[in-house]
C-alpha cells in the first residue's frame, strides 16, 4: 500500500529561496527566445508550442522513471488523486501553461513584447497577493502587509519603466484594451498554477511528479489544438534539424519544477516576484549578448530592471513588527 505524504511546511530560508526564484526566472527569456525561433522556423506557433511541451514531457518522464525519487513520486500520483488529497482539478494546472502559450502566440504580434510583459506581470502580481491571502498554496494563508502591496505596485511600475523603450511601435492604446485582457488573464492564472503545482508536490513527495503531470495536461491541450488547426489549415513546415531548437521544453521542466518547490517556502507572491526579477535580468542579458532584431537597451531598461530588484527586496524583507506594521497588515477576522 502506497502512503501519500502529508503536507509539511518547508523550511527553505528566504536568503536561499529568493535567489533561487530569480535563477528560475532567468530560464524563461531564453526559453521564450528558443520557442520563438522554432515558431519562425516551422511557420506555426501551435506546432512550436506542441514540440516544446512534448520534448519537456519526454525529458521529465525519463527523469521520473530513471531516478528513485521520481519513481516514488509516480507511485504517489494516483493514490493522491484517488484519495482527493487536493482538489482533482489541480492535475490540470498544465492547462494554464498551455493557455499562456496561446495568449503569447495570439497577442504578442498585436501588442508587442513590452505591453504583453506589463500585462502578464500585472496579472501575476495581483493574483500572487490573492492566492497567498486565500491560502491556496501549500504554505497556507500568508498575511498581506502594506509593504508587500507597495512592493508589488512598485514592481509593476518598474517593469513598465524597464520595457518603456519598446513602446514606440505600439498602436493606438484604445484599440489594445480588449486584446490586453488575454495576457492579463494568462498572468493572473500563473499564480494559481504555481499554487496548484506546489500543493501537488507536497502530496506526491517530489516536484518531479508534479512537473510530469503538468506537462501531461499541457501537452494534451496543445495536441488537441494542433489537431484542430491541422484539420482546418494544414500543418506547417518540417521540423528543423538543429538540436538547440528543442531545448525550450527541458527548460520549462526546470522552471516549473523549481517554482513548485519554492512556493512551499516563499509563498506564491514572493516566488512570482523573484521569477519576474529573473525574467527581466535574463532578458537584459540576452538583449546585450545576443540581441534580437529591433532590440532596444537604454538607460530606462537598465534602471527599471535594477528598480525591480529593489522593489522585490523591499517586499520580501522581514520588516520589524510594531504598531505601524500591525495597522498595515490585512488579516482575516
PDB file of C-alpha atoms in Angstrom, residues 193-320:
ATOM      1  CA  UNK A 193      -0.797  27.284 -11.457  1.00  0.00           C
ATOM      2  CA  UNK A 194       2.178  27.672  -9.119  1.00  0.00           C
ATOM      3  CA  UNK A 195      -0.029  27.163  -6.059  1.00  0.00           C
ATOM      4  CA  UNK A 196      -1.654  24.063  -7.568  1.00  0.00           C
ATOM      5  CA  UNK A 197       1.695  22.554  -8.556  1.00  0.00           C
ATOM      6  CA  UNK A 198       3.164  23.388  -5.151  1.00  0.00           C
ATOM      7  CA  UNK A 199       0.296  21.689  -3.333  1.00  0.00           C
ATOM      8  CA  UNK A 200       0.513  18.638  -5.591  1.00  0.00           C
ATOM      9  CA  UNK A 201       4.274  18.461  -4.953  1.00  0.00           C
ATOM     10  CA  UNK A 202       3.682  18.086  -1.218  1.00  0.00           C
ATOM     11  CA  UNK A 203       1.361  15.106  -1.733  1.00  0.00           C
ATOM     12  CA  UNK A 204       3.428  13.476  -4.482  1.00  0.00           C
ATOM     13  CA  UNK A 205       6.557  13.870  -2.393  1.00  0.00           C
ATOM     14  CA  UNK A 206       8.627  15.390  -5.219  1.00  0.00           C
ATOM     15  CA  UNK A 207       8.351  18.223  -7.759  1.00  0.00           C
ATOM     16  CA  UNK A 208       9.278  15.689 -10.446  1.00  0.00           C
ATOM     17  CA  UNK A 209       5.822  14.116 -10.307  1.00  0.00           C
ATOM     18  CA  UNK A 210       4.063  17.494 -10.254  1.00  0.00           C
ATOM     19  CA  UNK A 211       6.098  18.636 -13.260  1.00  0.00           C
ATOM     20  CA  UNK A 212       5.266  15.429 -15.134  1.00  0.00           C
ATOM     21  CA  UNK A 213       1.526  15.829 -14.521  1.00  0.00           C
ATOM     22  CA  UNK A 214       1.814  19.488 -15.528  1.00  0.00           C
ATOM     23  CA  UNK A 215       3.402  18.588 -18.864  1.00  0.00           C
ATOM     24  CA  UNK A 216       0.897  15.785 -19.473  1.00  0.00           C
ATOM     25  CA  UNK A 217      -2.045  18.171 -19.084  1.00  0.00           C
ATOM     26  CA  UNK A 218      -0.462  20.961 -21.118  1.00  0.00           C
ATOM     27  CA  UNK A 219       0.573  18.580 -23.897  1.00  0.00           C
ATOM     28  CA  UNK A 220      -2.937  17.123 -24.089  1.00  0.00           C
ATOM     29  CA  UNK A 221      -4.452  20.590 -24.511  1.00  0.00           C
ATOM     30  CA  UNK A 222      -1.915  21.664 -27.125  1.00  0.00           C
ATOM     31  CA  UNK A 223      -2.104  18.414 -29.123  1.00  0.00           C
ATOM     32  CA  UNK A 224      -5.886  18.808 -29.284  1.00  0.00           C
ATOM     33  CA  UNK A 225      -5.444  22.376 -30.529  1.00  0.00           C
ATOM     34  CA  UNK A 226      -2.846  21.227 -33.080  1.00  0.00           C
ATOM     35  CA  UNK A 227      -5.134  18.509 -34.453  1.00  0.00           C
ATOM     36  CA  UNK A 228      -7.947  21.017 -34.893  1.00  0.00           C
ATOM     37  CA  UNK A 229      -5.626  23.565 -36.501  1.00  0.00           C
ATOM     38  CA  UNK A 230      -4.114  20.974 -38.830  1.00  0.00           C
ATOM     39  CA  UNK A 231      -7.550  19.792 -39.943  1.00  0.00           C
ATOM     40  CA  UNK A 232      -8.557  23.365 -40.774  1.00  0.00           C
ATOM     41  CA  UNK A 233      -5.339  24.990 -42.024  1.00  0.00           C
ATOM     42  CA  UNK A 234      -2.899  22.126 -42.587  1.00  0.00           C
ATOM     43  CA  UNK A 235       0.485  21.515 -40.979  1.00  0.00           C
ATOM     44  CA  UNK A 236       3.471  23.854 -41.025  1.00  0.00           C
ATOM     45  CA  UNK A 237       6.956  23.381 -42.391  1.00  0.00           C
ATOM     46  CA  UNK A 238       9.113  20.340 -41.452  1.00  0.00           C
ATOM     47  CA  UNK A 239      10.883  20.472 -38.101  1.00  0.00           C
ATOM     48  CA  UNK A 240      14.448  21.840 -38.198  1.00  0.00           C
ATOM     49  CA  UNK A 241      17.443  19.572 -37.662  1.00  0.00           C
ATOM     50  CA  UNK A 242      19.377  21.849 -35.290  1.00  0.00           C
ATOM     51  CA  UNK A 243      19.351  20.420 -31.749  1.00  0.00           C
ATOM     52  CA  UNK A 244      19.066  23.722 -29.906  1.00  0.00           C
ATOM     53  CA  UNK A 245      15.524  24.315 -31.192  1.00  0.00           C
ATOM     54  CA  UNK A 246      14.374  21.573 -28.813  1.00  0.00           C
ATOM     55  CA  UNK A 247      15.770  22.968 -25.549  1.00  0.00           C
ATOM     56  CA  UNK A 248      12.647  25.008 -24.711  1.00  0.00           C
ATOM     57  CA  UNK A 249      10.772  22.043 -23.244  1.00  0.00           C
ATOM     58  CA  UNK A 250      13.572  20.895 -20.903  1.00  0.00           C
ATOM     59  CA  UNK A 251      13.987  24.494 -19.727  1.00  0.00           C
ATOM     60  CA  UNK A 252      10.287  24.536 -18.934  1.00  0.00           C
ATOM     61  CA  UNK A 253      10.810  21.431 -16.787  1.00  0.00           C
ATOM     62  CA  UNK A 254      13.396  23.292 -14.736  1.00  0.00           C
ATOM     63  CA  UNK A 255      11.212  26.381 -14.305  1.00  0.00           C
ATOM     64  CA  UNK A 256       8.009  24.519 -13.386  1.00  0.00           C
ATOM     65  CA  UNK A 257       9.759  22.090 -11.044  1.00  0.00           C
ATOM     66  CA  UNK A 258      11.650  24.790  -9.141  1.00  0.00           C
ATOM     67  CA  UNK A 259       8.575  27.022  -8.890  1.00  0.00           C
ATOM     68  CA  UNK A 260       6.548  24.122  -7.469  1.00  0.00           C
ATOM     69  CA  UNK A 261       9.272  23.573  -4.880  1.00  0.00           C
ATOM     70  CA  UNK A 262       9.734  27.237  -3.957  1.00  0.00           C
ATOM     71  CA  UNK A 263       6.094  28.144  -3.284  1.00  0.00           C
ATOM     72  CA  UNK A 264       6.171  25.796  -0.280  1.00  0.00           C
ATOM     73  CA  UNK A 265       8.660  28.086   1.471  1.00  0.00           C
ATOM     74  CA  UNK A 266       8.283  31.532  -0.073  1.00  0.00           C
ATOM     75  CA  UNK A 267       4.596  31.634  -0.910  1.00  0.00           C
ATOM     76  CA  UNK A 268       3.186  32.352  -4.350  1.00  0.00           C
ATOM     77  CA  UNK A 269       3.699  36.131  -4.315  1.00  0.00           C
ATOM     78  CA  UNK A 270       7.397  36.125  -3.384  1.00  0.00           C
ATOM     79  CA  UNK A 271       8.137  33.240  -5.749  1.00  0.00           C
ATOM     80  CA  UNK A 272       6.418  35.128  -8.553  1.00  0.00           C
ATOM     81  CA  UNK A 273       8.225  38.391  -7.787  1.00  0.00           C
ATOM     82  CA  UNK A 274      11.582  36.623  -7.727  1.00  0.00           C
ATOM     83  CA  UNK A 275      10.877  34.981 -11.076  1.00  0.00           C
ATOM     84  CA  UNK A 276       9.820  38.366 -12.533  1.00  0.00           C
ATOM     85  CA  UNK A 277      13.184  39.799 -11.478  1.00  0.00           C
ATOM     86  CA  UNK A 278      14.925  36.845 -13.112  1.00  0.00           C
ATOM     87  CA  UNK A 279      12.951  37.327 -16.318  1.00  0.00           C
ATOM     88  CA  UNK A 280      13.981  40.973 -16.555  1.00  0.00           C
ATOM     89  CA  UNK A 281      17.631  40.214 -15.791  1.00  0.00           C
ATOM     90  CA  UNK A 282      17.635  37.351 -18.285  1.00  0.00           C
ATOM     91  CA  UNK A 283      16.008  39.497 -20.967  1.00  0.00           C
ATOM     92  CA  UNK A 284      18.524  42.273 -20.370  1.00  0.00           C
ATOM     93  CA  UNK A 285      21.471  39.869 -20.648  1.00  0.00           C
ATOM     94  CA  UNK A 286      20.057  38.339 -23.842  1.00  0.00           C
ATOM     95  CA  UNK A 287      19.453  41.775 -25.371  1.00  0.00           C
ATOM     96  CA  UNK A 288      23.071  42.727 -24.643  1.00  0.00           C
ATOM     97  CA  UNK A 289      24.831  39.441 -25.519  1.00  0.00           C
ATOM     98  CA  UNK A 290      22.537  38.007 -28.241  1.00  0.00           C
ATOM     99  CA  UNK A 291      20.329  40.916 -29.356  1.00  0.00           C
ATOM    100  CA  UNK A 292      17.256  40.139 -31.420  1.00  0.00           C
ATOM    101  CA  UNK A 293      16.256  42.377 -34.351  1.00  0.00           C
ATOM    102  CA  UNK A 294      14.751  45.650 -33.085  1.00  0.00           C
ATOM    103  CA  UNK A 295      16.245  45.234 -29.604  1.00  0.00           C
ATOM    104  CA  UNK A 296      16.443  48.442 -27.565  1.00  0.00           C
ATOM    105  CA  UNK A 297      18.674  48.666 -24.469  1.00  0.00           C
ATOM    106  CA  UNK A 298      18.626  52.155 -22.962  1.00  0.00           C
ATOM    107  CA  UNK A 299      19.121  53.723 -19.542  1.00  0.00           C
ATOM    108  CA  UNK A 300      15.452  53.156 -18.521  1.00  0.00           C
ATOM    109  CA  UNK A 301      15.877  49.475 -19.432  1.00  0.00           C
ATOM    110  CA  UNK A 302      18.808  49.083 -17.039  1.00  0.00           C
ATOM    111  CA  UNK A 303      17.473  51.334 -14.256  1.00  0.00           C
ATOM    112  CA  UNK A 304      13.983  49.812 -14.454  1.00  0.00           C
ATOM    113  CA  UNK A 305      15.480  46.352 -14.053  1.00  0.00           C
ATOM    114  CA  UNK A 306      17.502  47.465 -11.034  1.00  0.00           C
ATOM    115  CA  UNK A 307      14.433  49.185  -9.526  1.00  0.00           C
ATOM    116  CA  UNK A 308      12.518  45.930  -9.922  1.00  0.00           C
ATOM    117  CA  UNK A 309      15.137  44.177  -7.792  1.00  0.00           C
ATOM    118  CA  UNK A 310      14.903  46.898  -5.140  1.00  0.00           C
ATOM    119  CA  UNK A 311      11.092  46.672  -5.060  1.00  0.00           C
ATOM    120  CA  UNK A 312      11.196  42.887  -4.701  1.00  0.00           C
ATOM    121  CA  UNK A 313      13.755  43.052  -1.894  1.00  0.00           C
ATOM    122  CA  UNK A 314      11.576  45.640  -0.128  1.00  0.00           C
ATOM    123  CA  UNK A 315       8.537  43.367  -0.456  1.00  0.00           C
ATOM    124  CA  UNK A 316      10.361  40.337   0.941  1.00  0.00           C
ATOM    125  CA  UNK A 317      12.411  41.738   3.816  1.00  0.00           C
ATOM    126  CA  UNK A 318      11.268  40.684   7.324  1.00  0.00           C
ATOM    127  CA  UNK A 319      10.355  44.201   8.453  1.00  0.00           C
ATOM    128  CA  UNK A 320      10.173  44.683  12.254  1.00  0.00           C
TER     129      UNK A 320
END
